[in-house]
Amino acid sequence: MQYQNTLEFVIQMDSNDPLKNFRDKFYIPIINKKQCIYFVGNSLGLQPKTTQDYIYNELENWANYGVEAHFHAKTSWVDYHDIFIEPLSKIVGCLPHEIVVMNHLTVNLHLLLTTFYRPTKERYKIICEAKAFPSDQYALESQVKLHELEPDDTIIEVAPREGEYNIRTEDILDTIDKHKNELTLVLFDGINYYTGKVFDMKTITEAAHNAGAYCGFDLAHAAGNIELHMHDWDVDFACWCSYKYLNSGPGNIAGAYIHERFVSDASMPRMAGWWGYDKESRFKMTKNFKPIPTAEGWQLSNSPIISMAAHKASLDIFEEAEMGNLLKKSKLLTGYLLFILDKINASAAKKTMEVITPINEDDRGCQVSILMLQNGKEVFNALKKHGVLSDWREPDVIRVAPVPLYNSFEDVYQFGQILKHLI
Ligand SMILES: *Cc1c(COP(=O)(O)O)cnc(C)c1O
């Protein structure tokens, strides 16, 4: 693609965009009396205009049927979570019985760690990325302590090399090899939240398995953003949230994936609850847990239908847009953003910023992280005054994520004009 830094070019790109009508399906926040340039879909995705109706519909079911809605609502509440299987298995790349929508991301991570982190005297070490998202660090640390082990001795972190920002795959593989006799678990993000780098999930999983360890991924920044094949890559488990790229609303219901080789094994250790109990006999309410032989066997509680309705509203839009189209546009759109940033750097007397996201389109999603070499915080604050919502990560990174569902090429162009002016 030959990009151009002109208004005519972006108007043409937007009018040729097969997904151009999807922007209108979302509420775009207003700053200075006009639609802002919303580049924080990696933090909280925008609200679909249909969400209110989906929620209202379940409130009506509750009003009209009361408890009977569990069985008599159009989508019966007891099986409500089943409607997520099809759209989500396309988004994360897995089989229907490998997926379940439940709880929140960190809760699901804990549940999965309870199953997959079973340290023994010989094998107890965990390999993960240095500076992982804090919640993941705390989850790992507390799990290790629950087993009466020392986090410092147990959790091996792989960091970028000196002077680099991204962790090299070869360094992850070397670390796995080095600890292969004591290793029991490898846990990474699908995408590093800080730099936007995509980890090579297939290769990391293979190396973990060769070392006799389980391998899991936190897909918070990957689900709905990049191509994923959890099953084909042979990943053991994964979890994600639904409020970032999946636009399901603040703190909304999350998801989990468990490879099929584990789901029908009733002996897999887990924290159990009644909603994970065999569906046929759940309401007999007898002793001794008998799990559903799918990922649903990890459910604890009955489903929060009102939040799930918002998740459904958003996933229906994904179904209509199709992941393949979104990925195609995403590559063009973020490619354009990188082109614009390059132009700004080239025209400045002195380099004022550096992109720390990998440039290669297979190694990133839509997010670009910009390391500000001077006045970073001032530029970030001024962007907001000029109608651009981006986010700030200490000490000096501005993250911008043009999301293919609702961002346009014109958004990226206007952002470039504003940023150039501010710098
Ligand atoms: C956003 C994010 C979280 C947030 O966890 P919640 O339990 O949803 O609050 C956790 N881990 C990663 C990697 C994230 O990006």
mmCIF file of C-alpha atoms in Angstrom, residues 108-422:
data_model
loop_
_atom_site.group_PDB
_atom_site.id
_atom_site.type_symbol
_atom_site.label_atom_id
_atom_site.label_comp_id
_atom_site.label_asym_id
_atom_site.label_seq_id
_atom_site.Cartn_x
_atom_site.Cartn_y
_atom_site.Cartn_z
ATOM 1 C CA ASN A 108 -10.254 -16.889 35.647
ATOM 2 C CA LEU A 109 -6.477 -16.710 35.722
ATOM 3 C CA HIS A 110 -6.559 -17.863 39.341
ATOM 4 C CA LEU A 111 -8.992 -20.685 38.533
ATOM 5 C CA LEU A 112 -6.789 -21.866 35.671
ATOM 6 C CA LEU A 113 -3.627 -21.590 37.762
ATOM 7 C CA THR A 114 -5.299 -23.725 40.404
ATOM 8 C CA THR A 115 -5.676 -26.387 37.732
ATOM 9 C CA PHE A 116 -2.415 -25.953 35.842
ATOM 10 C CA TYR A 117 0.049 -24.859 38.499
ATOM 11 C CA ARG A 118 0.583 -28.049 40.493
ATOM 12 C CA PRO A 119 4.181 -27.763 41.715
ATOM 13 C CA THR A 120 6.082 -30.815 42.901
ATOM 14 C CA LYS A 121 9.410 -30.987 44.687
ATOM 15 C CA GLU A 122 11.231 -31.412 41.359
ATOM 16 C CA ARG A 123 9.048 -29.333 39.079
ATOM 17 C CA TYR A 124 7.805 -26.064 40.509
ATOM 18 C CA LYS A 125 9.172 -23.190 38.409
ATOM 19 C CA ILE A 126 7.152 -20.751 36.310
ATOM 20 C CA ILE A 127 8.511 -18.742 33.367
ATOM 21 C CA CYS A 128 6.766 -15.488 32.491
ATOM 22 C CA GLU A 129 7.556 -12.084 31.035
ATOM 23 C CA ALA A 130 9.271 -9.416 33.128
ATOM 24 C CA LYS A 131 6.966 -6.485 33.852
ATOM 25 C CA ALA A 132 3.833 -8.450 33.048
ATOM 26 C CA PHE A 133 0.557 -6.619 33.707
ATOM 27 C CA PRO A 134 0.482 -6.144 37.513
ATOM 28 C CA SER A 135 -2.636 -8.241 38.118
ATOM 29 C CA ASP A 136 -0.942 -11.227 36.451
ATOM 30 C CA GLN A 137 2.179 -10.707 38.561
ATOM 31 C CA TYR A 138 0.122 -10.637 41.766
ATOM 32 C CA ALA A 139 -1.873 -13.687 40.713
ATOM 33 C CA LEU A 140 1.304 -15.701 40.092
ATOM 34 C CA GLU A 141 3.010 -14.508 43.245
ATOM 35 C CA SER A 142 0.024 -15.361 45.429
ATOM 36 C CA GLN A 143 -0.429 -18.781 43.802
ATOM 37 C CA VAL A 144 3.223 -19.564 44.478
ATOM 38 C CA LYS A 145 2.814 -18.523 48.111
ATOM 39 C CA LEU A 146 -0.318 -20.674 48.447
ATOM 40 C CA HIS A 147 1.975 -23.614 47.721
ATOM 41 C CA GLU A 148 4.364 -22.350 50.409
ATOM 42 C CA LEU A 149 7.051 -21.562 47.836
ATOM 43 C CA GLU A 150 9.231 -18.467 47.480
ATOM 44 C CA PRO A 151 8.233 -16.247 44.505
ATOM 45 C CA ASP A 152 11.821 -15.073 43.926
ATOM 46 C CA ASP A 153 13.073 -18.617 43.625
ATOM 47 C CA THR A 154 10.089 -19.883 41.655
ATOM 48 C CA ILE A 155 9.094 -17.246 39.108
ATOM 49 C CA ILE A 156 11.662 -16.801 36.338
ATOM 50 C CA GLU A 157 11.145 -13.617 34.335
ATOM 51 C CA VAL A 158 12.347 -13.105 30.783
ATOM 52 C CA ALA A 159 13.224 -9.465 30.075
ATOM 53 C CA PRO A 160 14.189 -7.529 26.939
ATOM 54 C CA ARG A 161 17.931 -7.259 26.357
ATOM 55 C CA GLU A 162 19.701 -4.116 27.451
ATOM 56 C CA GLY A 163 18.801 -1.245 25.133
ATOM 57 C CA GLU A 164 15.839 -3.154 23.632
ATOM 58 C CA TYR A 165 12.135 -2.879 24.439
ATOM 59 C CA ASN A 166 10.765 -6.228 23.336
ATOM 60 C CA ILE A 167 11.518 -9.714 24.588
ATOM 61 C CA ARG A 168 13.109 -11.911 21.925
ATOM 62 C CA THR A 169 11.524 -15.297 21.257
ATOM 63 C CA GLU A 170 14.982 -16.910 21.274
ATOM 64 C CA ASP A 171 15.549 -15.619 24.821
ATOM 65 C CA ILE A 172 12.237 -17.139 25.941
ATOM 66 C CA LEU A 173 13.195 -20.474 24.369
ATOM 67 C CA ASP A 174 16.677 -20.371 25.936
ATOM 68 C CA THR A 175 15.182 -19.674 29.369
ATOM 69 C CA ILE A 176 12.748 -22.572 28.978
ATOM 70 C CA ASP A 177 15.613 -24.839 28.007
ATOM 71 C CA LYS A 178 17.784 -23.679 30.875
ATOM 72 C CA HIS A 179 15.108 -24.499 33.460
ATOM 73 C CA LYS A 180 13.612 -27.518 31.732
ATOM 74 C CA ASN A 181 14.181 -29.905 34.619
ATOM 75 C CA GLU A 182 12.399 -27.780 37.226
ATOM 76 C CA LEU A 183 9.833 -26.129 34.974
ATOM 77 C CA THR A 184 6.098 -26.777 35.359
ATOM 78 C CA LEU A 185 4.422 -23.745 33.774
ATOM 79 C CA VAL A 186 5.017 -21.088 31.112
ATOM 80 C CA LEU A 187 2.623 -18.135 31.228
ATOM 81 C CA PHE A 188 2.771 -15.169 28.865
ATOM 82 C CA ASP A 189 0.478 -12.489 27.527
ATOM 83 C CA GLY A 190 -0.657 -12.982 23.943
ATOM 84 C CA ILE A 191 0.348 -9.345 23.436
ATOM 85 C CA ASN A 192 2.500 -7.361 25.822
ATOM 86 C CA TYR A 193 0.265 -4.550 27.092
ATOM 87 C CA TYR A 194 3.095 -2.016 27.223
ATOM 88 C CA THR A 195 4.782 -2.380 23.836
ATOM 89 C CA GLY A 196 2.009 -4.086 21.858
ATOM 90 C CA LYS A 197 4.334 -6.927 20.807
ATOM 91 C CA VAL A 198 2.654 -10.204 19.857
ATOM 92 C CA PHE A 199 4.338 -13.246 21.380
ATOM 93 C CA ASP A 200 4.942 -16.274 19.199
ATOM 94 C CA MET A 201 2.382 -18.392 21.021
ATOM 95 C CA LYS A 202 2.798 -21.479 18.863
ATOM 96 C CA THR A 203 6.578 -21.640 19.303
ATOM 97 C CA ILE A 204 6.465 -20.869 23.022
ATOM 98 C CA THR A 205 3.830 -23.565 23.592
ATOM 99 C CA GLU A 206 5.853 -26.131 21.715
ATOM 100 C CA ALA A 207 8.981 -25.329 23.730
ATOM 101 C CA ALA A 208 7.058 -25.473 27.028
ATOM 102 C CA HIS A 209 5.623 -28.873 26.101
ATOM 103 C CA ASN A 210 9.049 -30.174 25.076
ATOM 104 C CA ALA A 211 10.271 -29.159 28.519
ATOM 105 C CA GLY A 212 7.397 -31.069 30.146
ATOM 106 C CA ALA A 213 5.540 -27.924 31.238
ATOM 107 C CA TYR A 214 2.056 -26.540 30.661
ATOM 108 C CA CYS A 215 1.652 -23.348 28.655
ATOM 109 C CA GLY A 216 -1.028 -20.684 29.095
ATOM 110 C CA PHE A 217 -1.713 -17.181 27.766
ATOM 111 C CA ASP A 218 -3.442 -14.069 29.006
ATOM 112 C CA LEU A 219 -5.227 -12.771 25.905
ATOM 113 C CA ALA A 220 -6.451 -9.477 27.401
ATOM 114 C CA HIS A 221 -4.870 -7.446 24.592
ATOM 115 C CA ALA A 222 -5.119 -10.150 21.964
ATOM 116 C CA ALA A 223 -8.782 -11.228 21.921
ATOM 117 C CA GLY A 224 -10.578 -9.357 19.155
ATOM 118 C CA ASN A 225 -7.313 -7.719 18.051
ATOM 119 C CA ILE A 226 -5.172 -10.373 16.315
ATOM 120 C CA GLU A 227 -5.545 -13.774 14.717
ATOM 121 C CA LEU A 228 -5.569 -16.502 17.363
ATOM 122 C CA HIS A 229 -5.520 -20.310 17.117
ATOM 123 C CA MET A 230 -5.490 -21.559 20.691
ATOM 124 C CA HIS A 231 -6.451 -25.110 19.738
ATOM 125 C CA ASP A 232 -4.207 -25.520 16.699
ATOM 126 C CA TRP A 233 -1.267 -24.033 18.568
ATOM 127 C CA ASP A 234 -1.925 -26.677 21.227
ATOM 128 C CA VAL A 235 -2.087 -24.096 24.038
ATOM 129 C CA ASP A 236 -3.180 -25.666 27.340
ATOM 130 C CA PHE A 237 -5.236 -22.772 28.704
ATOM 131 C CA ALA A 238 -5.996 -19.091 28.174
ATOM 132 C CA CYS A 239 -8.168 -16.324 29.556
ATOM 133 C CA TRP A 240 -9.211 -12.834 28.454
ATOM 134 C CA CYS A 241 -11.453 -9.923 29.341
ATOM 135 C CA SER A 242 -14.313 -8.597 27.234
ATOM 136 C CA TYR A 243 -14.125 -4.870 27.845
ATOM 137 C CA LYS A 244 -11.024 -3.996 25.792
ATOM 138 C CA TYR A 245 -11.252 -4.912 22.085
ATOM 139 C CA LEU A 246 -14.453 -6.871 22.706
ATOM 140 C CA ASN A 247 -16.471 -3.740 23.651
ATOM 141 C CA SER A 248 -18.670 -5.380 26.271
ATOM 142 C CA GLY A 249 -18.546 -2.651 28.897
ATOM 143 C CA PRO A 250 -16.470 -1.787 31.960
ATOM 144 C CA GLY A 251 -15.378 -4.780 34.028
ATOM 145 C CA ASN A 252 -17.741 -7.043 32.163
ATOM 146 C CA ILE A 253 -17.751 -10.833 32.042
ATOM 147 C CA ALA A 254 -14.570 -12.604 30.901
ATOM 148 C CA GLY A 255 -13.691 -15.835 29.097
ATOM 149 C CA ALA A 256 -11.556 -18.919 29.451
ATOM 150 C CA TYR A 257 -10.203 -21.601 27.133
ATOM 151 C CA ILE A 258 -9.055 -25.060 28.187
ATOM 152 C CA HIS A 259 -7.662 -27.516 25.650
ATOM 153 C CA GLU A 260 -9.958 -30.456 24.923
ATOM 154 C CA ARG A 261 -7.454 -32.998 26.273
ATOM 155 C CA PHE A 262 -8.329 -31.778 29.794
ATOM 156 C CA VAL A 263 -11.996 -30.871 29.704
ATOM 157 C CA SER A 264 -13.546 -34.304 30.002
ATOM 158 C CA ASP A 265 -11.064 -35.431 32.639
ATOM 159 C CA ALA A 266 -13.068 -35.207 35.863
ATOM 160 C CA SER A 267 -9.903 -35.745 37.859
ATOM 161 C CA MET A 268 -8.360 -32.399 36.754
ATOM 162 C CA PRO A 269 -7.901 -30.448 39.989
ATOM 163 C CA ARG A 270 -10.033 -27.323 40.167
ATOM 164 C CA MET A 271 -12.088 -25.015 42.338
ATOM 165 C CA ALA A 272 -15.644 -26.222 41.864
ATOM 166 C CA GLY A 273 -19.075 -24.637 42.053
ATOM 167 C CA TRP A 274 -22.623 -25.747 41.266
ATOM 168 C CA TRP A 275 -22.667 -24.170 37.795
ATOM 169 C CA GLY A 276 -19.840 -26.482 36.744
ATOM 170 C CA TYR A 277 -21.834 -29.521 37.794
ATOM 171 C CA ASP A 278 -23.223 -32.010 35.281
ATOM 172 C CA LYS A 279 -26.240 -30.290 33.695
ATOM 173 C CA GLU A 280 -28.592 -33.287 33.765
ATOM 174 C CA SER A 281 -28.342 -33.757 37.496
ATOM 175 C CA ARG A 282 -27.359 -30.257 38.684
ATOM 176 C CA PHE A 283 -30.725 -29.600 40.283
ATOM 177 C CA LYS A 284 -30.726 -32.862 42.208
ATOM 178 C CA MET A 285 -28.282 -30.985 44.411
ATOM 179 C CA THR A 286 -26.428 -34.056 45.585
ATOM 180 C CA LYS A 287 -23.007 -34.402 47.183
ATOM 181 C CA ASN A 288 -19.768 -35.110 45.278
ATOM 182 C CA PHE A 289 -18.885 -32.824 42.386
ATOM 183 C CA LYS A 290 -19.441 -34.272 38.925
ATOM 184 C CA PRO A 291 -18.095 -31.781 36.351
ATOM 185 C CA ILE A 292 -19.632 -30.957 32.973
ATOM 186 C CA PRO A 293 -17.166 -32.599 30.522
ATOM 187 C CA THR A 294 -16.394 -29.305 28.736
ATOM 188 C CA ALA A 295 -14.720 -26.035 29.756
ATOM 189 C CA GLU A 296 -18.047 -25.276 31.459
ATOM 190 C CA GLY A 297 -16.925 -27.705 34.156
ATOM 191 C CA TRP A 298 -14.820 -24.835 35.538
ATOM 192 C CA GLN A 299 -17.842 -22.555 36.119
ATOM 193 C CA LEU A 300 -18.644 -21.614 39.678
ATOM 194 C CA SER A 301 -21.738 -19.463 39.815
ATOM 195 C CA ASN A 302 -24.899 -18.973 37.822
ATOM 196 C CA SER A 303 -24.518 -16.415 35.054
ATOM 197 C CA PRO A 304 -24.851 -12.616 35.386
ATOM 198 C CA ILE A 305 -27.385 -12.322 32.560
ATOM 199 C CA ILE A 306 -27.606 -8.535 32.481
ATOM 200 C CA SER A 307 -23.854 -8.157 31.929
ATOM 201 C CA MET A 308 -23.872 -11.039 29.502
ATOM 202 C CA ALA A 309 -26.518 -9.258 27.411
ATOM 203 C CA ALA A 310 -24.000 -6.447 26.815
ATOM 204 C CA HIS A 311 -21.386 -9.010 25.775
ATOM 205 C CA LYS A 312 -23.886 -10.516 23.332
ATOM 206 C CA ALA A 313 -24.657 -7.081 21.797
ATOM 207 C CA SER A 314 -20.982 -6.585 21.041
ATOM 208 C CA LEU A 315 -20.254 -10.091 19.769
ATOM 209 C CA ASP A 316 -23.179 -9.835 17.343
ATOM 210 C CA ILE A 317 -21.328 -6.897 15.772
ATOM 211 C CA PHE A 318 -18.155 -9.000 15.512
ATOM 212 C CA GLU A 319 -20.175 -11.730 13.796
ATOM 213 C CA GLU A 320 -21.503 -9.228 11.291
ATOM 214 C CA ALA A 321 -18.114 -7.591 10.645
ATOM 215 C CA GLU A 322 -16.192 -10.906 10.617
ATOM 216 C CA MET A 323 -12.799 -11.254 12.202
ATOM 217 C CA GLY A 324 -11.039 -11.718 8.830
ATOM 218 C CA ASN A 325 -12.242 -8.308 7.596
ATOM 219 C CA LEU A 326 -11.301 -6.654 10.852
ATOM 220 C CA LEU A 327 -7.780 -8.068 10.708
ATOM 221 C CA LYS A 328 -7.333 -6.890 7.129
ATOM 222 C CA LYS A 329 -8.423 -3.337 7.959
ATOM 223 C CA SER A 330 -6.431 -3.338 11.194
ATOM 224 C CA LYS A 331 -3.192 -4.028 9.341
ATOM 225 C CA LEU A 332 -3.840 -1.194 6.883
ATOM 226 C CA LEU A 333 -4.963 1.245 9.559
ATOM 227 C CA THR A 334 -2.077 0.654 11.966
ATOM 228 C CA GLY A 335 0.308 0.516 8.998
ATOM 229 C CA TYR A 336 -0.946 3.995 8.144
ATOM 230 C CA LEU A 337 -0.411 5.194 11.718
ATOM 231 C CA LEU A 338 3.207 3.978 11.600
ATOM 232 C CA PHE A 339 3.680 5.757 8.266
ATOM 233 C CA ILE A 340 2.353 9.014 9.755
ATOM 234 C CA LEU A 341 4.602 8.736 12.829
ATOM 235 C CA ASP A 342 7.566 8.150 10.549
ATOM 236 C CA LYS A 343 6.730 11.295 8.582
ATOM 237 C CA ILE A 344 6.549 13.361 11.767
ATOM 238 C CA ASN A 345 9.918 12.075 12.930
ATOM 239 C CA ALA A 346 11.468 12.671 9.515
ATOM 240 C CA SER A 347 10.255 16.275 9.375
ATOM 241 C CA ALA A 348 11.394 17.196 12.895
ATOM 242 C CA ALA A 349 14.785 18.871 13.419
ATOM 243 C CA LYS A 350 15.464 16.453 16.240
ATOM 244 C CA LYS A 351 14.010 13.027 16.949
ATOM 245 C CA THR A 352 11.295 13.491 19.573
ATOM 246 C CA MET A 353 9.751 10.051 19.740
ATOM 247 C CA GLU A 354 10.437 6.398 19.079
ATOM 248 C CA VAL A 355 7.979 3.645 18.237
ATOM 249 C CA ILE A 356 8.684 0.664 20.516
ATOM 250 C CA THR A 357 6.025 -1.585 18.976
ATOM 251 C CA PRO A 358 7.440 -4.053 16.433
ATOM 252 C CA ILE A 359 7.036 -2.679 12.906
ATOM 253 C CA ASN A 360 6.448 -6.071 11.255
ATOM 254 C CA GLU A 361 2.669 -6.519 10.941
ATOM 255 C CA ASP A 362 2.696 -10.115 12.194
ATOM 256 C CA ASP A 363 4.379 -9.024 15.414
ATOM 257 C CA ARG A 364 1.810 -6.462 16.490
ATOM 258 C CA GLY A 365 -1.924 -5.834 16.690
ATOM 259 C CA CYS A 366 -3.511 -2.433 16.266
ATOM 260 C CA GLN A 367 -1.794 -0.776 19.230
ATOM 261 C CA VAL A 368 1.278 1.385 18.761
ATOM 262 C CA SER A 369 3.379 2.456 21.760
ATOM 263 C CA ILE A 370 5.310 5.671 21.335
ATOM 264 C CA LEU A 371 8.261 6.358 23.614
ATOM 265 C CA MET A 372 8.391 10.132 24.060
ATOM 266 C CA LEU A 373 11.949 11.412 24.187
ATOM 267 C CA GLN A 374 10.951 14.823 25.551
ATOM 268 C CA ASN A 375 7.890 16.522 27.120
ATOM 269 C CA GLY A 376 5.931 13.269 26.918
ATOM 270 C CA LYS A 377 3.399 14.042 29.619
ATOM 271 C CA GLU A 378 2.792 17.548 28.239
ATOM 272 C CA VAL A 379 2.160 16.176 24.764
ATOM 273 C CA PHE A 380 -0.165 13.521 26.161
ATOM 274 C CA ASN A 381 -2.220 16.088 28.108
ATOM 275 C CA ALA A 382 -2.349 18.428 25.123
ATOM 276 C CA LEU A 383 -3.573 15.598 22.862
ATOM 277 C CA LYS A 384 -6.625 15.276 25.088
ATOM 278 C CA LYS A 385 -7.305 19.028 24.961
ATOM 279 C CA HIS A 386 -7.237 18.714 21.169
ATOM 280 C CA GLY A 387 -9.771 15.888 21.174
ATOM 281 C CA VAL A 388 -7.520 12.802 21.099
ATOM 282 C CA LEU A 389 -7.980 10.141 23.766
ATOM 283 C CA SER A 390 -4.822 8.062 24.110
ATOM 284 C CA ASP A 391 -3.256 6.568 27.192
ATOM 285 C CA TRP A 392 -0.182 7.184 29.218
ATOM 286 C CA ARG A 393 2.076 4.520 30.689
ATOM 287 C CA GLU A 394 4.816 5.547 33.060
ATOM 288 C CA PRO A 395 7.528 6.562 32.636
ATOM 289 C CA ASP A 396 7.174 7.987 29.130
ATOM 290 C CA VAL A 397 4.988 5.986 26.761
ATOM 291 C CA ILE A 398 1.863 7.093 24.903
ATOM 292 C CA ARG A 399 -0.207 4.160 23.633
ATOM 293 C CA VAL A 400 -2.558 4.681 20.709
ATOM 294 C CA ALA A 401 -4.804 1.984 19.304
ATOM 295 C CA PRO A 402 -6.802 2.629 16.143
ATOM 296 C CA VAL A 403 -9.514 -0.024 16.304
ATOM 297 C CA PRO A 404 -10.774 -1.273 12.930
ATOM 298 C CA LEU A 405 -14.415 -1.500 14.066
ATOM 299 C CA TYR A 406 -14.856 2.197 14.730
ATOM 300 C CA ASN A 407 -11.694 4.145 13.892
ATOM 301 C CA SER A 408 -11.141 5.654 10.466
ATOM 302 C CA PHE A 409 -8.152 6.576 8.340
ATOM 303 C CA GLU A 410 -9.203 10.172 8.853
ATOM 304 C CA ASP A 411 -8.845 9.669 12.641
ATOM 305 C CA VAL A 412 -5.241 8.633 12.078
ATOM 306 C CA TYR A 413 -4.547 11.512 9.690
ATOM 307 C CA GLN A 414 -6.049 14.121 12.067
ATOM 308 C CA PHE A 415 -4.130 12.598 14.970
ATOM 309 C CA GLY A 416 -0.933 13.035 12.961
ATOM 310 C CA GLN A 417 -1.744 16.685 12.246
ATOM 311 C CA ILE A 418 -2.395 17.379 15.935
ATOM 312 C CA LEU A 419 0.680 15.488 17.140
ATOM 313 C CA LYS A 420 2.958 17.216 14.659
ATOM 314 C CA HIS A 421 1.622 20.593 15.760
ATOM 315 C CA LEU A 422 2.171 19.726 19.447
#
